[in-house]
Every structure is written in structure tokens, then in C-alpha cells.
Coordinates of C-alpha atoms in Angstrom, one line a residue:
M11 CA 107.2 135.5 107.6
D12 CA 103.6 135.1 108.7
I13 CA 103.2 132.1 106.5
A14 CA 106.4 130.5 107.9
L15 CA 105.1 131.1 111.4
S16 CA 101.7 129.6 110.5
V17 CA 103.4 126.5 109.1
I18 CA 105.5 126.1 112.3
K19 CA 102.3 126.5 114.4
M20 CA 100.6 123.9 112.2
F21 CA 103.4 121.4 112.8
G22 CA 103.4 122.2 116.5
G23 CA 99.7 121.4 116.6
L24 CA 100.4 118.1 114.7
A25 CA 103.1 117.3 117.2
L26 CA 100.7 117.8 120.1
L27 CA 98.1 115.7 118.3
I28 CA 100.5 112.8 117.8
Y29 CA 101.9 113.0 121.3
G30 CA 98.4 113.1 122.8
M31 CA 97.5 110.0 120.9
K32 CA 100.6 108.2 121.9
L33 CA 100.3 109.2 125.6
L34 CA 96.6 108.1 125.6
S35 CA 97.5 104.8 124.0
S36 CA 100.4 104.0 126.2
Q37 CA 98.5 104.8 129.4
L38 CA 95.5 102.8 128.4
K39 CA 97.8 99.8 127.6
K40 CA 99.5 100.2 131.0
L41 CA 96.3 100.4 132.9
S42 CA 94.9 97.4 131.1
G43 CA 97.5 95.2 132.9
G44 CA 97.9 92.8 129.9
K45 CA 94.1 92.4 129.4
F46 CA 94.4 93.6 125.8
E47 CA 96.9 90.8 125.0
K48 CA 94.7 88.2 126.8
S49 CA 91.7 89.4 124.9
L50 CA 93.5 88.9 121.6
V51 CA 94.7 85.4 122.5
S52 CA 91.1 84.4 123.5
V53 CA 89.8 84.9 119.9
T54 CA 91.7 82.0 118.3
N55 CA 88.8 80.1 116.7
N56 CA 86.2 82.8 116.3
P57 CA 86.9 85.4 113.5
F58 CA 83.8 87.5 114.4
K59 CA 85.0 87.8 117.9
G60 CA 88.5 88.6 116.6
L61 CA 87.0 91.4 114.5
L62 CA 85.1 92.8 117.5
V63 CA 88.1 92.6 119.9
G64 CA 90.4 94.3 117.3
F65 CA 87.8 97.1 116.9
L66 CA 87.3 97.6 120.7
I67 CA 91.0 97.6 121.6
T68 CA 91.7 100.1 118.9
V69 CA 88.9 102.3 120.0
A70 CA 90.1 102.1 123.6
T71 CA 93.7 102.9 122.8
Q72 CA 92.9 105.3 119.9
S73 CA 95.6 103.6 117.9
S74 CA 95.4 100.8 115.3
A75 CA 99.2 100.8 115.5
T76 CA 99.1 99.6 119.1
T77 CA 96.7 96.8 118.2
T78 CA 98.8 95.6 115.2
V79 CA 102.1 95.8 117.1
I80 CA 100.6 93.6 119.9
V81 CA 99.3 91.1 117.3
V82 CA 102.7 91.0 115.6
S83 CA 104.3 90.3 119.0
L84 CA 101.8 87.5 119.9
V85 CA 102.2 85.8 116.5
N86 CA 106.0 86.2 116.8
S87 CA 106.0 84.4 120.1
G88 CA 103.8 81.6 118.8
I89 CA 100.9 82.4 121.1
L90 CA 98.6 83.6 118.3
Q91 CA 98.2 81.9 115.0
L92 CA 98.4 83.7 111.7
R93 CA 94.8 83.1 110.6
S94 CA 93.5 84.3 113.9
S95 CA 95.3 87.6 113.5
I96 CA 93.6 88.5 110.2
P97 CA 90.1 89.5 111.6
I98 CA 91.8 91.3 114.4
I99 CA 93.7 93.5 111.9
M100 CA 90.4 94.1 110.1
G101 CA 88.7 95.2 113.3
A102 CA 91.6 97.5 114.1
N103 CA 91.2 99.2 110.7
I104 CA 87.5 100.0 111.5
G105 CA 88.4 101.0 115.1
T106 CA 90.9 103.6 113.9
T107 CA 88.1 105.5 112.1
I108 CA 86.6 106.5 115.5
N109 CA 89.6 108.9 115.8
S110 CA 88.4 111.0 112.8
Q111 CA 84.8 110.9 114.2
V112 CA 86.0 112.3 117.5
L113 CA 88.2 114.9 115.9
R114 CA 85.3 116.2 113.8
L115 CA 83.8 117.5 117.1
T116 CA 86.3 120.3 116.9
A117 CA 84.2 121.8 114.1
I118 CA 81.3 122.3 116.5
N119 CA 80.7 126.0 117.1
G120 CA 77.9 128.5 117.7
N121 CA 75.7 128.9 120.8
S122 CA 74.0 125.5 120.7
I123 CA 74.0 123.3 123.8
V124 CA 76.1 120.7 121.8
S125 CA 78.9 123.3 121.4
L126 CA 79.4 123.1 125.2
I127 CA 80.9 119.6 124.8
S128 CA 83.1 120.6 121.8
P129 CA 86.8 119.9 122.3
A130 CA 87.6 123.6 122.1
N131 CA 85.6 124.1 125.3
L132 CA 86.5 120.8 127.0
A133 CA 90.3 120.6 126.2
P134 CA 91.4 123.2 128.8
I135 CA 89.1 121.6 131.4
I136 CA 90.4 118.1 130.7
L137 CA 94.0 119.4 130.9
I138 CA 93.4 121.0 134.3
I139 CA 91.7 117.8 135.7
G140 CA 94.6 115.7 134.4
I141 CA 97.4 117.8 135.9
I142 CA 95.5 118.0 139.3
I143 CA 95.2 114.2 139.4
M144 CA 98.9 113.8 138.4
E145 CA 100.2 116.2 141.0
R146 CA 98.0 115.1 143.9
A147 CA 98.0 111.3 143.3
K148 CA 100.0 109.1 145.6
K149 CA 99.5 105.8 143.9
Q150 CA 101.1 105.1 140.5
K151 CA 97.8 103.8 139.1
T152 CA 96.1 107.2 139.9
K153 CA 99.0 109.0 138.3
D154 CA 98.6 106.9 135.2
I155 CA 94.9 107.9 135.0
G156 CA 95.9 111.5 135.3
Q157 CA 98.4 111.0 132.4
L158 CA 95.7 109.3 130.3
I159 CA 93.4 112.4 130.8
M160 CA 96.3 114.7 130.0
G161 CA 96.8 112.7 126.7
L162 CA 93.2 113.3 125.7
G163 CA 93.5 117.0 126.5
I164 CA 96.7 117.3 124.5
L165 CA 95.2 115.5 121.6
F166 CA 92.3 117.9 121.4
T167 CA 94.6 120.9 121.9
G168 CA 96.8 119.8 119.0
M169 CA 93.7 119.5 116.7
I170 CA 92.3 122.8 117.8
T171 CA 95.7 124.5 117.1
M172 CA 95.8 122.9 113.6
V173 CA 92.3 124.1 112.9
G174 CA 93.0 127.6 114.1
V175 CA 96.1 127.9 112.0
A176 CA 94.7 126.3 108.9
S177 CA 92.3 129.2 108.2
S178 CA 95.2 131.4 107.3
F179 CA 96.1 129.0 104.4
S180 CA 92.9 129.6 102.5
D181 CA 94.3 132.4 100.3
L182 CA 97.6 130.7 99.5
P183 CA 97.8 130.0 95.7
I184 CA 100.6 127.4 96.2
L185 CA 98.3 125.3 98.5
S186 CA 95.5 125.4 96.0
T187 CA 98.0 124.3 93.3
I188 CA 99.3 121.4 95.4
L189 CA 95.8 120.2 96.3
Q190 CA 94.7 120.4 92.7
K191 CA 97.7 118.1 91.8
L192 CA 96.7 115.7 94.5
S193 CA 93.3 115.2 93.0
N194 CA 95.2 112.9 90.6
P195 CA 94.4 109.5 92.1
V196 CA 98.0 108.1 91.8
L197 CA 99.6 111.3 93.3
G198 CA 97.0 111.5 96.0
V199 CA 97.4 107.9 97.1
L200 CA 101.2 108.3 97.1
A201 CA 101.0 111.5 99.2
G202 CA 98.7 109.9 101.7
A203 CA 100.9 106.8 102.0
I204 CA 104.2 108.7 102.3
V205 CA 102.9 111.3 104.9
T206 CA 101.3 108.5 107.0
A207 CA 104.5 106.4 106.8
I208 CA 106.5 109.3 108.0
V209 CA 104.3 110.2 111.0
Q210 CA 103.4 106.6 111.5
S211 CA 99.8 107.5 112.3
S212 CA 96.8 107.4 110.0
A213 CA 94.8 109.4 112.6
A214 CA 97.4 112.2 112.3
T215 CA 97.1 112.3 108.5
I216 CA 93.3 112.4 108.7
G217 CA 93.7 115.1 111.4
I218 CA 95.8 117.2 108.9
L219 CA 93.2 116.8 106.3
Q220 CA 90.4 117.7 108.6
A221 CA 92.2 120.8 109.8
L222 CA 92.9 121.9 106.2
S223 CA 89.2 121.2 105.3
T224 CA 88.3 124.3 107.4
T225 CA 89.9 126.5 104.7
G226 CA 87.1 125.5 102.3
I227 CA 89.5 124.7 99.4
I228 CA 89.8 121.0 99.8
T229 CA 87.4 119.0 97.6
Y230 CA 86.3 115.3 97.7
A231 CA 88.4 114.8 94.6
T232 CA 91.5 115.6 96.5
T233 CA 90.5 114.0 99.8
I234 CA 89.5 110.6 98.6
P235 CA 92.8 109.4 97.2
I236 CA 94.7 110.8 100.1
I237 CA 92.5 108.9 102.6
L238 CA 93.0 105.7 100.5
G239 CA 96.7 106.2 100.5
Q240 CA 97.0 106.8 104.3
N241 CA 95.5 103.3 104.8
I242 CA 98.5 101.9 102.9
G243 CA 101.0 104.2 104.7
T244 CA 99.8 103.1 108.2
C245 CA 101.1 99.6 107.4
I246 CA 104.7 100.8 108.0
T247 CA 104.3 100.4 111.8
S248 CA 103.5 96.7 111.6
I249 CA 106.2 96.2 109.0
L250 CA 108.8 97.8 111.2
A251 CA 107.5 95.8 114.3
S252 CA 107.9 92.5 112.4
A253 CA 111.3 93.3 110.8
S254 CA 113.3 91.2 113.3
G255 CA 110.5 88.7 114.0
S256 CA 109.6 85.2 112.8
K257 CA 108.2 84.4 109.3
N258 CA 104.7 84.4 110.7
A259 CA 105.2 87.9 112.3
K260 CA 106.3 89.2 108.9
R261 CA 103.1 87.5 107.4
V262 CA 101.0 89.5 109.9
A263 CA 102.5 92.7 108.5
A264 CA 101.9 91.4 105.0
V265 CA 98.2 90.7 105.8
H266 CA 97.9 94.3 107.1
L267 CA 99.4 95.6 103.8
Y268 CA 97.4 93.3 101.5
F269 CA 94.2 94.1 103.2
N270 CA 94.6 97.9 102.8
L271 CA 96.2 97.6 99.3
I272 CA 93.4 95.4 97.9
G273 CA 90.7 97.6 99.5
T274 CA 92.4 100.7 98.0
I275 CA 92.6 99.2 94.6
L276 CA 88.9 98.1 94.7
F277 CA 87.7 101.5 95.8
L278 CA 89.8 103.3 93.3
A279 CA 88.5 101.1 90.5
I280 CA 84.8 101.6 91.6
I281 CA 84.9 105.3 92.4
Y282 CA 86.9 106.4 89.3
T283 CA 84.9 104.2 87.0
Y284 CA 81.6 105.6 88.3
Q285 CA 83.1 109.2 88.2
S286 CA 84.2 108.8 84.6
L287 CA 80.9 107.3 83.4
I288 CA 78.3 109.1 85.4
G289 CA 80.0 111.4 87.9
F290 CA 79.4 112.3 91.6
A291 CA 77.5 115.5 92.1
F292 CA 79.7 116.4 95.1
W293 CA 83.0 115.5 93.4
N294 CA 84.4 119.0 93.2
S295 CA 82.6 120.4 96.2
A296 CA 84.4 121.4 99.3
V297 CA 84.7 118.7 101.9
D298 CA 84.3 119.3 105.7
M299 CA 85.5 117.4 108.7
G300 CA 82.5 115.2 108.9
G301 CA 82.8 114.3 105.2
I302 CA 86.4 113.2 105.7
A303 CA 85.5 111.2 108.8
N304 CA 82.5 109.5 107.1
F305 CA 84.5 108.5 104.0
H306 CA 87.3 107.1 106.1
T307 CA 84.7 105.0 108.1
V308 CA 82.8 103.8 105.0
F309 CA 86.0 102.7 103.3
N310 CA 87.3 100.6 106.2
I311 CA 83.9 99.0 106.9
A312 CA 83.2 98.3 103.2
S313 CA 86.7 96.8 102.8
T314 CA 86.2 94.5 105.8
I315 CA 82.7 93.4 104.5
V316 CA 84.2 92.5 101.1
L317 CA 87.4 90.8 102.3
F318 CA 86.1 89.1 105.5
P319 CA 84.9 85.9 103.6
F320 CA 88.4 85.7 102.0
I321 CA 90.4 85.4 105.2
P322 CA 91.8 81.9 104.2
A323 CA 92.8 83.4 100.8
L324 CA 94.6 86.3 102.5
E325 CA 96.5 83.8 104.7
K326 CA 97.4 81.8 101.6
L327 CA 98.6 84.9 99.8
T328 CA 100.9 85.8 102.6
M329 CA 102.3 82.3 102.8
I330 CA 103.1 82.4 99.1
T331 CA 104.8 85.8 99.2
V332 CA 106.6 85.4 102.6
R333 CA 108.0 82.0 102.1
D334 CA 110.0 79.8 104.5
K335 CA 113.6 79.5 103.4
K336 CA 114.5 76.1 102.0
K337 CA 115.5 73.9 104.9
D338 CA 118.1 71.2 105.1
D339 CA 116.8 67.7 105.9
E340 CA 117.9 68.0 109.5
D341 CA 116.7 71.6 109.9
V342 CA 114.0 72.8 112.2
N343 CA 110.7 74.0 110.9
E344 CA 109.1 77.0 112.6
D345 CA 105.8 75.3 112.8
E346 CA 107.5 72.4 114.5
Y347 CA 108.9 74.5 117.3
I348 CA 105.7 76.5 117.7
G349 CA 104.0 73.1 118.0
Y350 CA 106.2 72.4 121.0
L351 CA 105.6 75.8 122.5
N352 CA 101.8 75.3 122.2
K353 CA 102.2 72.4 124.6
L354 CA 102.8 75.1 127.3
D355 CA 99.5 76.9 126.6
N356 CA 97.5 74.8 129.1
K357 CA 96.9 76.1 132.6
V358 CA 99.7 75.0 134.8
E359 CA 97.5 74.3 137.8
E360 CA 95.2 71.8 136.0
I361 CA 97.6 68.8 135.9
P362 CA 101.1 69.7 137.1
S363 CA 102.6 66.3 136.1
I364 CA 101.5 66.8 132.4
S365 CA 102.8 70.4 132.6
I366 CA 106.2 69.1 133.7
S367 CA 106.2 66.4 131.0
N368 CA 105.3 69.1 128.3
S369 CA 108.1 71.3 129.6
A370 CA 110.6 68.4 129.3
S371 CA 109.6 67.8 125.7
V372 CA 110.2 71.5 124.9
I373 CA 113.6 71.3 126.5
G374 CA 114.4 68.2 124.6
C375 CA 113.5 70.0 121.4
M376 CA 115.9 72.9 122.5
G377 CA 118.7 70.3 122.9
E378 CA 118.0 68.9 119.4
I379 CA 118.1 72.3 117.8
A380 CA 121.3 73.2 119.6
A381 CA 122.9 70.0 118.4
R382 CA 121.7 70.7 114.8
N383 CA 123.1 74.2 115.0
F384 CA 126.5 73.0 116.2
K385 CA 126.7 70.5 113.4
K386 CA 125.8 73.2 110.8
T387 CA 128.7 75.4 112.0
K388 CA 131.1 72.7 110.7
D389 CA 129.6 73.0 107.3
L390 CA 130.4 76.8 107.4
L391 CA 134.0 76.0 108.2
I392 CA 134.2 73.7 105.1
K393 CA 132.6 76.4 102.9
F394 CA 131.2 79.7 104.2
D395 CA 127.7 80.4 103.0
S396 CA 125.9 83.6 104.1
E397 CA 122.5 82.0 103.8
K398 CA 123.5 79.0 106.0
F399 CA 125.1 81.4 108.5
E400 CA 121.8 83.3 108.7
R401 CA 119.9 80.0 109.3
V402 CA 122.3 79.3 112.2
H403 CA 121.3 82.7 113.6
E404 CA 117.6 81.9 113.1
R405 CA 117.9 78.6 115.0
E406 CA 119.7 80.5 117.8
D407 CA 116.7 82.9 118.0
I408 CA 114.4 79.9 118.2
I409 CA 116.4 78.4 121.1
D410 CA 116.2 81.8 123.0
K411 CA 112.5 82.1 122.5
M412 CA 111.9 78.6 123.7
E413 CA 114.1 79.1 126.7
E414 CA 112.3 82.4 127.6
K415 CA 108.9 80.8 127.5
V416 CA 109.7 77.5 129.2
T417 CA 111.5 79.4 132.0
K418 CA 108.4 81.5 132.7
Y419 CA 106.2 78.4 132.5
L420 CA 108.4 76.5 135.0
V421 CA 108.5 79.5 137.4
D422 CA 104.6 79.5 137.3
L423 CA 104.6 75.8 138.0
G424 CA 107.0 76.2 140.9
E425 CA 104.6 78.5 142.7
L426 CA 102.0 75.8 143.0
N427 CA 101.5 73.4 145.9
L428 CA 103.6 70.5 144.4
T429 CA 105.0 67.2 145.7
A430 CA 108.7 67.0 146.6
E431 CA 109.3 64.9 143.5
E432 CA 107.6 67.5 141.3
N433 CA 109.6 70.3 142.8
T434 CA 112.8 68.3 142.2
S435 CA 111.8 67.7 138.5
I436 CA 111.2 71.4 138.0
T437 CA 114.6 72.3 139.5
L438 CA 116.2 69.8 137.1
L439 CA 114.4 71.1 134.1
M440 CA 115.3 74.8 134.9
K441 CA 119.0 73.8 135.1
V442 CA 119.0 71.7 132.0
E443 CA 117.2 74.2 129.8
S444 CA 119.8 76.9 130.8
E445 CA 122.6 74.6 129.9
F446 CA 121.1 73.7 126.5
E447 CA 120.6 77.4 125.8
K448 CA 124.3 78.0 126.6
I449 CA 125.3 75.2 124.2
G450 CA 123.2 77.1 121.5
D451 CA 125.0 80.3 122.4
Y452 CA 128.5 78.8 121.9
S453 CA 127.4 77.2 118.6
Y454 CA 126.4 80.6 117.4
R455 CA 129.7 82.0 118.7
L456 CA 131.5 79.4 116.5
S457 CA 129.6 80.6 113.4
K458 CA 130.5 84.2 114.2
N459 CA 134.1 83.1 114.5
I460 CA 133.9 81.5 111.1
E461 CA 132.2 84.5 109.6
N462 CA 135.1 86.7 110.9
M463 CA 137.6 84.3 109.3
N464 CA 135.8 84.7 106.0
E465 CA 135.6 88.5 106.2
K466 CA 139.2 88.9 107.1
E467 CA 140.3 86.0 104.8
I468 CA 142.1 84.2 107.6
K469 CA 143.3 80.8 106.7
L470 CA 144.1 77.9 109.0
S471 CA 146.9 75.5 108.1
Q472 CA 145.8 72.0 107.0
T473 CA 147.1 70.6 110.3
A474 CA 145.0 73.0 112.3
I475 CA 141.9 72.3 110.1
D476 CA 142.3 68.6 110.7
E477 CA 142.6 69.1 114.5
V478 CA 139.6 71.4 114.6
N479 CA 137.6 68.8 112.6
L480 CA 138.5 66.1 115.0
M481 CA 137.4 68.2 118.0
Y482 CA 134.2 68.9 116.1
L483 CA 133.5 65.2 115.9
I484 CA 134.2 64.5 119.6
T485 CA 132.2 67.5 120.7
M486 CA 129.3 66.6 118.4
Q487 CA 129.2 63.1 119.8
A488 CA 129.1 64.5 123.4
I489 CA 126.2 66.9 122.6
T490 CA 124.2 64.1 120.9
K491 CA 124.7 61.8 123.8
T492 CA 123.7 64.6 126.2
V493 CA 120.4 65.1 124.4
K494 CA 119.8 61.3 124.5
L495 CA 120.6 61.2 128.2
F496 CA 118.1 63.9 128.9
K497 CA 115.3 62.3 126.8
T498 CA 115.9 58.6 127.8
K499 CA 117.4 58.9 131.3
N500 CA 119.7 56.0 130.4
E501 CA 122.7 56.1 132.8
D502 CA 125.1 54.6 130.3
Y503 CA 125.2 57.9 128.5
I504 CA 126.5 59.6 131.7
V505 CA 129.6 57.3 131.5
E506 CA 130.0 57.9 127.7
I507 CA 129.9 61.7 128.1
A508 CA 132.5 61.5 130.9
A509 CA 134.8 59.3 128.7
L510 CA 134.4 61.7 125.8
K511 CA 135.3 64.6 128.1
E512 CA 138.6 62.9 129.1
I513 CA 139.5 62.2 125.4
A514 CA 138.7 65.8 124.5
D515 CA 140.9 67.2 127.3
V516 CA 143.8 65.1 126.1
K517 CA 143.4 66.2 122.5
K518 CA 142.9 69.8 123.5
D519 CA 146.1 69.9 125.6
K520 CA 148.1 68.3 122.8
Y521 CA 146.7 70.6 120.1
R522 CA 147.6 73.7 122.2
E523 CA 151.2 72.5 122.6
D524 CA 151.5 71.7 118.9
H525 CA 150.0 75.1 118.1
I526 CA 152.7 76.9 120.2
K527 CA 155.4 74.9 118.3
R528 CA 153.9 76.0 115.0
L529 CA 154.0 79.6 116.1
K530 CA 157.6 79.3 117.1
N531 CA 158.6 77.7 113.9
G532 CA 156.7 80.3 111.8
K533 CA 154.3 77.8 110.4
C534 CA 151.3 79.7 111.8
N535 CA 150.7 83.5 112.0
V536 CA 149.3 85.2 115.1
E537 CA 145.9 86.0 113.6
S538 CA 145.1 82.5 112.5
G539 CA 146.5 81.2 115.8
I540 CA 144.0 83.3 117.8
V541 CA 141.2 81.9 115.7
F542 CA 142.4 78.3 116.3
L543 CA 142.6 78.9 120.1
E544 CA 139.1 80.3 120.0
F545 CA 137.8 77.1 118.5
L546 CA 139.5 75.0 121.2
T547 CA 138.0 77.4 123.9
V548 CA 134.5 77.0 122.5
F549 CA 134.7 73.2 122.3
E550 CA 135.9 73.2 126.0
K551 CA 133.0 75.4 127.1
I552 CA 130.4 73.2 125.3
F553 CA 131.9 70.1 127.0
E554 CA 131.5 71.8 130.4
H555 CA 127.8 72.4 129.7
C556 CA 127.4 68.7 128.6
I557 CA 129.1 67.6 131.8
N558 CA 126.8 70.0 133.9
I559 CA 123.7 68.4 132.4
S560 CA 125.2 64.9 132.9
M561 CA 125.9 65.7 136.6
E562 CA 122.4 67.1 137.1
L563 CA 120.8 64.0 135.6
S564 CA 123.1 61.7 137.6
N565 CA 122.0 63.5 140.9
Y566 CA 118.4 63.3 139.8
L567 CA 118.5 59.6 139.0
K568 CA 120.5 58.7 142.1
K569 CA 118.3 60.9 144.2
D570 CA 121.6 62.4 145.5
S571 CA 123.0 65.9 145.5
I572 CA 126.7 65.8 144.7
M573 CA 127.7 69.5 144.1
T574 CA 131.3 69.1 142.9
K575 CA 132.6 67.7 139.6
Q576 CA 135.3 65.8 141.7
G577 CA 132.5 64.0 143.6
Y578 CA 130.7 63.3 140.3
Y579 CA 133.7 61.7 138.7
K580 CA 134.5 59.8 141.9
R581 CA 131.0 58.3 141.9
L582 CA 131.5 57.3 138.2
Y583 CA 134.8 55.5 138.9
E584 CA 133.4 53.7 141.9
E585 CA 130.0 52.6 140.4
Q586 CA 130.8 51.8 136.8
P587 CA 134.5 51.3 136.5
K588 CA 134.3 48.6 133.8
L589 CA 132.0 50.5 131.5
L590 CA 134.1 53.6 131.9
K591 CA 137.3 51.8 131.2
D592 CA 135.7 50.1 128.1
K593 CA 134.5 53.5 126.8
L594 CA 137.8 55.1 127.3
N595 CA 139.5 52.3 125.4
E596 CA 136.9 52.5 122.6
Y597 CA 137.2 56.3 122.2
S598 CA 141.0 56.2 122.5
L599 CA 141.2 53.8 119.5
M600 CA 138.5 55.8 117.6
Y601 CA 140.3 59.2 118.0
D602 CA 143.9 57.8 117.9
I603 CA 145.2 58.5 121.4

């Protein structure tokens, strides 16, 4: 019973340690006001600076996980390049060793002056100061400082609890047996990796080791493989953070894993070769808190020194193992869209006209990707392919990311002291990029509709397939001309889009009537009928967004502000009746009306 209670107290101390670290990390990140992210972005072309910034941010936040997650996010958004992230990861690995050096202070005891600053004496004082600040503070920033101080106090309290409880484990035969087994390098590395992956904190694993070292039964032979293993296990945080991200975000997680894996293999080879040939005098000696902290620090610094010159090789290794999927000829390359986004990295206030032009090129790219995605959904209808469906999803994510970044950029631009023409351009761009994003959404909705058909084995009649295919052609033509209209500002496209809309409306009404007849005659079941109507609805919605873009461009080019579609069509019929009539006749013959 006493042992069970001690184990519970041990895990309670661990919980306090982890919570204290997370609270300290989150409050520091909040108080930084985005400065951590800005610091990481500033290191693009200087690997030594990247190493230093990664180290300092990790020391400040007491969490390498925080640094790596921020790096994954910045790379995922295209703000930070893959190669620039590698030295930051290395710096974070060195920075996390400061945790173990701080935790070793809990071993200070006796009557020396130094013992006065030991965590055992400082922890209650820190907690009291933190709670007083939190309770008396009126400003949120002051409360955040109080929570930060509380985090530090909780961290120390957790470690003190673990150290206090660990002493009762010294006479346990089962613990000695387990630790003896873990002196096997393979088992030790696995144990360190698994425990760290579970708690998602290398500092917590080191803290457990340091607490158990107070029993006097842990040797260097046991400790070394566990410490090496925890460096591998800590990579789980960046892997999870990158799971839903871009290929480059996944490559950042791979860099983190490769760096620690290669370092571990090198150290294992060197240490155990030397041990087998010559032998370390301290190998079977008891290790203390300081010994654990020092080995942890030496390992990460040495790994960085050895692998720092091979940053390009690490990048190449991740590019080989985390490959881009094979793309179609008309597909979009991730580097291509990141290249467009990089156009928005300049300061908006420097040359607003160039910033507006760059925004327009990004929005044009959004329109092209939306058009490609719509075209690829038709391929899914012909023959469903899960990999092609996944690529439709990936392109939709790209459109969303572009829309998010360009919106923020345009909002920042709009806050400047601009000319009336520049303000009008920004208004147009914000409206158009929203419409292109919605076209992308409906294209993805079509792919989900087709996926649902495939899963439920719903079949359309050949007549319905022919009608859907024709609507695909008309709608695709409208999207293509809408993108061209935005990029060229050629007013003829406005007329062509309007003519295509009238043809599409005629076809849509006819197909709905024919569909009702097929249902009445039993030639179509209800389930496939619902799917067919969903296709028509999506085509109709996409056309509405094409017309919205066309109307906004028409207003912009005419320096007018017609707010209704009726007024828009009236202007078309009044200003370009011949061209509109010619296009209606052309499309009527083309689509058999």
C-alpha cells in the first residue's frame, strides 16, 4: 500500500512538473506578443543566427516543443523556408538542456549560502508571489506575469515532490531489476523514446531520471541510453503538429527526427565501442542529478557541432523521404504557390502600388487553382480515384491558405493613407478573392459528392451523366473566362460570361424538368436523383460567383457602382448588344439549344 501511494505521489509530482512547464511556456509566448515568431522569421539567411534564436527561445519558454511547433507552423504557412528551419531545430535541442541544469538545483542542500536559492526554499516563495500578483492585478498583462511566476513555482514543486518520493524506491528489488534491464542500449533507448512520446516532454523524462537518481541505484550504464532515447521520443510533438500540414511542414518534423536519430546512433556507436574496448571507469557508478544534466547537455551540443555543417544534406534527406506526390501536368506545385505568397512578404507601406499588384497576382493564382480543381472533379466522375480525390483536397487547402494570407495583407494595406484609386483597387481585390475561394469550396463539394456516390455505389443513368458532363463543360468555360477577365481586364469576357450564364440557366431548367419525368417513369431512383440535383445546384452556385466577379470588374472598369444584377444585365444589353447576341448564338449552337 505504501509503495502504491508513493507511485501515485510520484506521478502527481510529474503532473505538476509538466503543468508548470506548460504554464510557463504558454505565458511567456503570450507575453512575447508574437516576438518569438518574428525572431524566427528574421533568421532566413543566417544559420548561426538561427541556431542562437532557436536556443534563446527554447530557454525562454523552457520548451523545445514550443519552438518546434512554431517552426512547423511558419514553414507550413510558407513564411519560413525548410533549410532555415534546420539550425533553429538544432538550437532548440541545445536550449532544452537548460531545463535539466535548472532542475539539478533541487539537489542543493545543507547549510551553505547556495542552499538558500535552492528550489526547495524558493518554490513556496515563488508561488506566494505569483498568487498575490494574480489576485491583485487589474491588467491582463500583469495577471499573465503572475501566472508565469506560478508556472515556475509549480514546476519546482513538482520536481521537489518527485525527489522526495523517489527516496522510498531505493530498497525496491523490482526497480533495481528494471533499471538493470534498461542498461541494455536497445531497451534503454526504446524506454526513453516511449516515455517521452507519451508525456510529450523530454524535460519531464529527464526530470523523472533526475528524481530517481536520488535513490543511488541508477548508474551511467542505465541513464545514457534512456537520455539518448528521449531525444528521439521528443520528436512526436513536431510530428503531430505537422500531421495536417504541407509537405514542407512534414519535412521539418522529419528534420527534427533525423537530427536526433543520427545523433543517437553516432553516440551509441562511439560510447559502446569505447566501453567494449577500453571501458569507462564511471560506467557502473551511481549517477546524480548533475551527471544526468551534463550528459544531456554534452549530447545535444556535440550532435549539433557534428551535424551543423551537413544542414544541406539533412534538407536533401528529408526531400527524398518526404516526397511530393506525382503531379498532373496542370497541377499546382507547392513551391509555386509559396512563391506567390512570398510576394506578400514585403512591407506594405513601402510601395502600396506594388503591394496591390502582388496581391492581384496571388488572387489570379487562386483563380487558376480553383479552375484546375473544378476540372479535376470531372475526372473523378469518370473514374473515382482516392489519390486524385486527396489532391483535390490538397489544392482546396492551398486556396484557403492563400485567401487567409492575402486577406490579412489587404486589410493591412487598407489601413494606410492611400489614394482613392488604390482604395478602390483593394476593395475590388477583397471581393474577388472571396469569390474565387467560394468557387474552390464548391469544387471540393463536388468531389465530396462524387466520393459519396462511390462509397454508396450510386449510379447515374447515361442520360444524367451526359447532362452533367455538358454542364461541366459550360461551367468550366465560365470559370476559365472569369480568371482571364480578372487577369486581363478585357471587357469582352464580361459579355461572354453573361452569355454562358443564360445558356446554363436554360440547360439547368430543362434538365430539372427531364429529371422529374424520369422519376415519374421509374427510370431514375430517388437516391441517384438527389445526387443529380446536387450537381445542378453546385453548377448554379459556381456560376453565381463567376457573375459576381464579372459584375465587380464591370463596375471597376466603368468606374461605376451598379449594385444589382438587373442593373448589370441592363448595362450589358445597352452597351454591347451585338456582341452579346453573337455570343448567345455561338453558344446556343455549341451546346445545342
